[in-house]
mmCIF file of C-alpha atoms in Angstrom:
data_model
loop_
_atom_site.group_PDB
_atom_site.id
_atom_site.type_symbol
_atom_site.label_atom_id
_atom_site.label_comp_id
_atom_site.label_asym_id
_atom_site.label_seq_id
_atom_site.Cartn_x
_atom_site.Cartn_y
_atom_site.Cartn_z
ATOM 1 C CA MET A 1 82.976 116.997 86.497
ATOM 2 C CA ASN A 2 85.456 119.819 86.098
ATOM 3 C CA GLU A 3 88.824 118.857 84.556
ATOM 4 C CA GLU A 4 90.831 120.435 87.400
ATOM 5 C CA VAL A 5 88.776 118.577 90.012
ATOM 6 C CA THR A 6 89.316 115.262 88.182
ATOM 7 C CA PHE A 7 93.056 115.949 88.068
ATOM 8 C CA ILE A 8 93.185 116.677 91.824
ATOM 9 C CA ILE A 9 91.269 113.484 92.645
ATOM 10 C CA ASP A 10 93.476 111.412 90.316
ATOM 11 C CA SER A 11 96.689 112.811 91.806
ATOM 12 C CA THR A 12 95.327 112.173 95.319
ATOM 13 C CA LYS A 13 94.567 108.567 94.360
ATOM 14 C CA GLU A 14 98.099 108.221 92.969
ATOM 15 C CA SER A 15 99.577 109.592 96.198
ATOM 16 C CA MET A 16 97.501 107.157 98.270
ATOM 17 C CA ASP A 17 98.592 104.274 96.019
ATOM 18 C CA GLY A 18 102.172 105.319 96.776
ATOM 19 C CA SER A 19 101.440 105.116 100.504
ATOM 20 C CA ILE A 20 100.134 101.558 100.116
ATOM 21 C CA THR A 21 103.168 100.549 98.023
ATOM 22 C CA HIS A 22 105.526 102.020 100.624
ATOM 23 C CA LEU A 23 103.691 100.167 103.413
ATOM 24 C CA GLU A 24 103.956 96.853 101.560
ATOM 25 C CA LYS A 25 107.705 97.346 101.029
ATOM 26 C CA ALA A 26 108.198 98.266 104.688
ATOM 27 C CA LEU A 27 106.254 95.207 105.877
ATOM 28 C CA ILE A 28 108.277 92.860 103.662
ATOM 29 C CA LYS A 29 111.360 93.853 105.660
ATOM 30 C CA ILE A 30 109.698 92.826 108.925
ATOM 31 C CA ARG A 31 110.583 89.178 109.183
ATOM 32 C CA ALA A 32 108.003 86.626 110.172
ATOM 33 C CA GLY A 33 110.315 83.785 111.185
ATOM 34 C CA LYS A 34 110.940 82.591 107.632
ATOM 35 C CA ALA A 35 114.270 83.366 105.950
ATOM 36 C CA SER A 36 114.105 85.733 102.984
ATOM 37 C CA PRO A 37 116.794 87.551 100.952
ATOM 38 C CA VAL A 38 114.793 90.758 101.477
ATOM 39 C CA MET A 39 115.836 90.680 105.151
ATOM 40 C CA LEU A 40 119.307 91.793 104.082
ATOM 41 C CA SER A 41 118.058 94.547 101.736
ATOM 42 C CA THR A 42 119.106 97.286 104.169
ATOM 43 C CA VAL A 43 122.652 95.976 104.627
ATOM 44 C CA MET A 44 125.264 98.206 102.969
ATOM 45 C CA ILE A 45 128.952 97.468 102.473
ATOM 46 C CA GLU A 46 131.918 99.608 101.510
ATOM 47 C CA TYR A 47 133.055 98.313 98.129
ATOM 48 C CA TYR A 48 135.910 100.009 96.266
ATOM 49 C CA GLY A 49 135.368 103.218 98.200
ATOM 50 C CA SER A 50 131.594 103.539 97.792
ATOM 51 C CA ILE A 51 128.703 102.374 99.938
ATOM 52 C CA THR A 52 126.927 99.600 98.026
ATOM 53 C CA PRO A 53 123.891 97.414 98.822
ATOM 54 C CA LEU A 54 124.869 93.853 99.733
ATOM 55 C CA SER A 55 122.761 92.469 96.880
ATOM 56 C CA GLN A 56 125.011 94.242 94.355
ATOM 57 C CA VAL A 57 128.218 92.514 95.505
ATOM 58 C CA SER A 58 126.901 89.011 96.173
ATOM 59 C CA ASN A 59 124.255 86.378 95.531
ATOM 60 C CA ILE A 60 121.791 86.068 98.403
ATOM 61 C CA ASN A 61 119.832 82.804 98.602
ATOM 62 C CA THR A 62 117.659 80.885 101.019
ATOM 63 C CA PRO A 63 118.584 77.184 100.844
ATOM 64 C CA ASP A 64 115.854 76.420 103.393
ATOM 65 C CA ALA A 65 113.256 78.228 105.516
ATOM 66 C CA ARG A 66 115.716 78.986 108.346
ATOM 67 C CA THR A 67 118.947 79.768 106.448
ATOM 68 C CA ILE A 68 120.243 82.637 104.320
ATOM 69 C CA SER A 69 123.461 82.207 102.349
ATOM 70 C CA VAL A 70 125.489 85.126 101.020
ATOM 71 C CA GLN A 71 127.996 84.231 98.273
ATOM 72 C CA PRO A 72 130.179 87.268 97.470
ATOM 73 C CA TRP A 73 131.521 87.706 93.953
ATOM 74 C CA GLU A 74 134.951 88.389 95.445
ATOM 75 C CA LYS A 75 136.186 86.333 98.405
ATOM 76 C CA SER A 76 138.285 89.279 99.591
ATOM 77 C CA ILE A 77 135.150 91.040 100.906
ATOM 78 C CA LEU A 78 133.842 88.139 103.018
ATOM 79 C CA GLN A 79 135.049 89.753 106.261
ATOM 80 C CA ASP A 80 133.505 93.125 105.298
ATOM 81 C CA ILE A 81 130.157 91.460 104.566
ATOM 82 C CA GLU A 82 130.232 89.592 107.883
ATOM 83 C CA THR A 83 130.955 92.834 109.753
ATOM 84 C CA ALA A 84 128.219 94.732 107.850
ATOM 85 C CA ILE A 85 125.605 92.075 108.680
ATOM 86 C CA THR A 86 126.640 92.028 112.349
ATOM 87 C CA ASN A 87 126.529 95.841 112.563
ATOM 88 C CA SER A 88 123.178 96.108 110.746
ATOM 89 C CA ASN A 89 121.169 95.490 113.955
ATOM 90 C CA LEU A 90 119.084 92.733 112.375
ATOM 91 C CA GLY A 91 119.820 90.308 115.194
ATOM 92 C CA PHE A 92 121.701 87.860 112.973
ATOM 93 C CA ASN A 93 124.901 86.013 113.823
ATOM 94 C CA PRO A 94 126.668 85.378 110.478
ATOM 95 C CA MET A 95 129.107 82.474 110.080
ATOM 96 C CA ASN A 96 131.988 82.715 107.627
ATOM 97 C CA ASN A 97 133.157 79.383 106.173
ATOM 98 C CA GLY A 98 135.780 80.884 103.838
ATOM 99 C CA GLU A 99 133.542 80.527 100.773
ATOM 100 C CA MET A 100 130.322 82.218 101.844
ATOM 101 C CA ILE A 101 128.448 83.677 104.782
ATOM 102 C CA ILE A 102 125.736 81.495 106.310
ATOM 103 C CA ILE A 103 123.062 83.014 108.516
ATOM 104 C CA ASN A 104 120.772 80.845 110.623
ATOM 105 C CA VAL A 105 117.513 82.710 111.179
ATOM 106 C CA PRO A 106 116.492 81.966 114.753
ATOM 107 C CA PRO A 107 112.850 81.152 115.478
ATOM 108 C CA LEU A 108 110.995 84.133 116.909
ATOM 109 C CA THR A 109 110.217 84.310 120.607
ATOM 110 C CA GLU A 110 106.778 85.462 121.726
ATOM 111 C CA GLU A 111 108.301 88.713 122.999
ATOM 112 C CA ARG A 112 109.986 89.364 119.627
ATOM 113 C CA ARG A 113 106.737 88.604 117.779
ATOM 114 C CA VAL A 114 104.944 91.236 119.870
ATOM 115 C CA GLN A 115 107.709 93.756 119.068
ATOM 116 C CA LEU A 116 107.397 92.985 115.354
ATOM 117 C CA VAL A 117 103.615 93.448 115.482
ATOM 118 C CA LYS A 118 104.163 96.850 117.139
ATOM 119 C CA GLN A 119 106.631 97.740 114.383
ATOM 120 C CA ALA A 120 104.108 96.668 111.718
ATOM 121 C CA LYS A 121 101.380 98.747 113.398
ATOM 122 C CA ALA A 122 103.689 101.779 113.417
ATOM 123 C CA GLU A 123 104.320 101.344 109.677
ATOM 124 C CA ALA A 124 100.567 101.051 109.077
ATOM 125 C CA GLU A 125 99.926 104.216 111.086
ATOM 126 C CA ASP A 126 102.570 106.046 109.038
ATOM 127 C CA ALA A 127 100.744 104.946 105.882
ATOM 128 C CA LYS A 128 97.436 106.217 107.273
ATOM 129 C CA VAL A 129 99.033 109.555 108.177
ATOM 130 C CA SER A 130 100.346 109.799 104.631
ATOM 131 C CA ILE A 131 96.878 109.021 103.237
ATOM 132 C CA ARG A 132 95.241 111.651 105.476
ATOM 133 C CA SER A 133 97.861 114.173 104.457
ATOM 134 C CA ALA A 134 97.048 113.479 100.778
ATOM 135 C CA ARG A 135 93.379 114.113 101.616
ATOM 136 C CA GLN A 136 94.247 117.351 103.377
ATOM 137 C CA GLU A 137 96.330 118.506 100.395
ATOM 138 C CA ALA A 138 93.508 117.656 97.961
ATOM 139 C CA ASN A 139 90.936 119.547 100.037
ATOM 140 C CA LYS A 140 93.255 122.553 100.181
ATOM 141 C CA GLU A 141 93.660 122.485 96.396
ATOM 142 C CA LEU A 142 89.887 122.153 95.924
ATOM 143 C CA LYS A 143 89.283 125.220 98.097
ATOM 144 C CA GLY A 144 91.670 127.194 95.858
ATOM 145 C CA LEU A 145 89.704 126.428 92.687
ATOM 146 C CA GLU A 146 87.136 128.790 91.177
ATOM 147 C CA ILE A 147 84.256 126.266 91.077
ATOM 148 C CA SER A 148 80.701 126.102 92.388
ATOM 149 C CA GLU A 149 80.106 125.213 96.030
ATOM 150 C CA ASP A 150 78.178 122.049 95.036
ATOM 151 C CA LEU A 151 81.004 120.800 92.841
ATOM 152 C CA ARG A 152 83.530 121.451 95.615
ATOM 153 C CA LYS A 153 81.413 119.599 98.206
ATOM 154 C CA ASN A 154 80.945 116.621 95.848
ATOM 155 C CA ALA A 155 84.689 116.522 95.160
ATOM 156 C CA GLU A 156 85.442 116.644 98.903
ATOM 157 C CA VAL A 157 83.054 113.721 99.432
ATOM 158 C CA ASP A 158 84.884 111.786 96.682
ATOM 159 C CA VAL A 159 88.246 112.520 98.325
ATOM 160 C CA GLN A 160 86.884 111.357 101.705
ATOM 161 C CA GLU A 161 85.602 108.126 100.124
ATOM 162 C CA LEU A 162 89.077 107.560 98.651
ATOM 163 C CA THR A 163 90.611 108.156 102.084
ATOM 164 C CA ASP A 164 88.240 105.660 103.712
ATOM 165 C CA THR A 165 88.926 103.041 101.010
ATOM 166 C CA TYR A 166 92.695 103.349 101.348
ATOM 167 C CA SER A 167 92.539 103.318 105.157
ATOM 168 C CA LYS A 168 90.618 100.030 104.952
ATOM 169 C CA LYS A 169 93.288 98.660 102.590
ATOM 170 C CA VAL A 170 95.962 99.550 105.164
ATOM 171 C CA ASP A 171 93.975 97.783 107.890
ATOM 172 C CA ALA A 172 93.573 94.667 105.706
ATOM 173 C CA ILE A 173 97.295 94.556 104.882
ATOM 174 C CA LEU A 174 98.170 94.981 108.574
ATOM 175 C CA THR A 175 95.772 92.198 109.618
ATOM 176 C CA VAL A 176 97.424 89.777 107.185
ATOM 177 C CA LYS A 177 100.931 90.739 108.365
ATOM 178 C CA GLU A 178 99.950 90.433 112.044
ATOM 179 C CA ALA A 179 98.600 86.930 111.447
ATOM 180 C CA GLU A 180 101.809 86.018 109.576
ATOM 181 C CA ILE A 181 104.012 87.287 112.422
ATOM 182 C CA MET A 182 102.039 85.669 115.213
ATOM 183 C CA LYS A 183 101.790 82.265 113.467
ATOM 184 C CA VAL A 184 104.193 79.890 115.200
#
């Protein structure tokens, strides 16, 4: 196969791998009823004049399946952390005991589980759109090459097979996440 064609297919595969990686990271943030430090990964706090991720100013642990504890390195920022968690729209009610912040992760209601499944499906659809856009880009690049019609058609078939494979991966990842969310 032509070197340029191989390069286009490899870069398309790399782009699709990126879509899968992004999907997995996005789905980790969707909680499935079990406490995880990753749930607070989007929380930012103002620390010495700059916006800083919570994980860089404190230790975040899960002492049990329903509790997250946040132990700041400086007690003076406890109130700021509590406010940041409350304002982060994660649905948590942090408790400040003067030493650390304790968050009880409430069990999910059926209604909330359905919302989380919808959110997971939206993330999966975004990943599929990204994969299809990588296919579209590859096909556009293939059309711009000075190669034989047969070689172009074969390369387009390879790109379509890649697209199908990665779309199935997205579906499999979504199925696992849905089952995790809906499990009581």
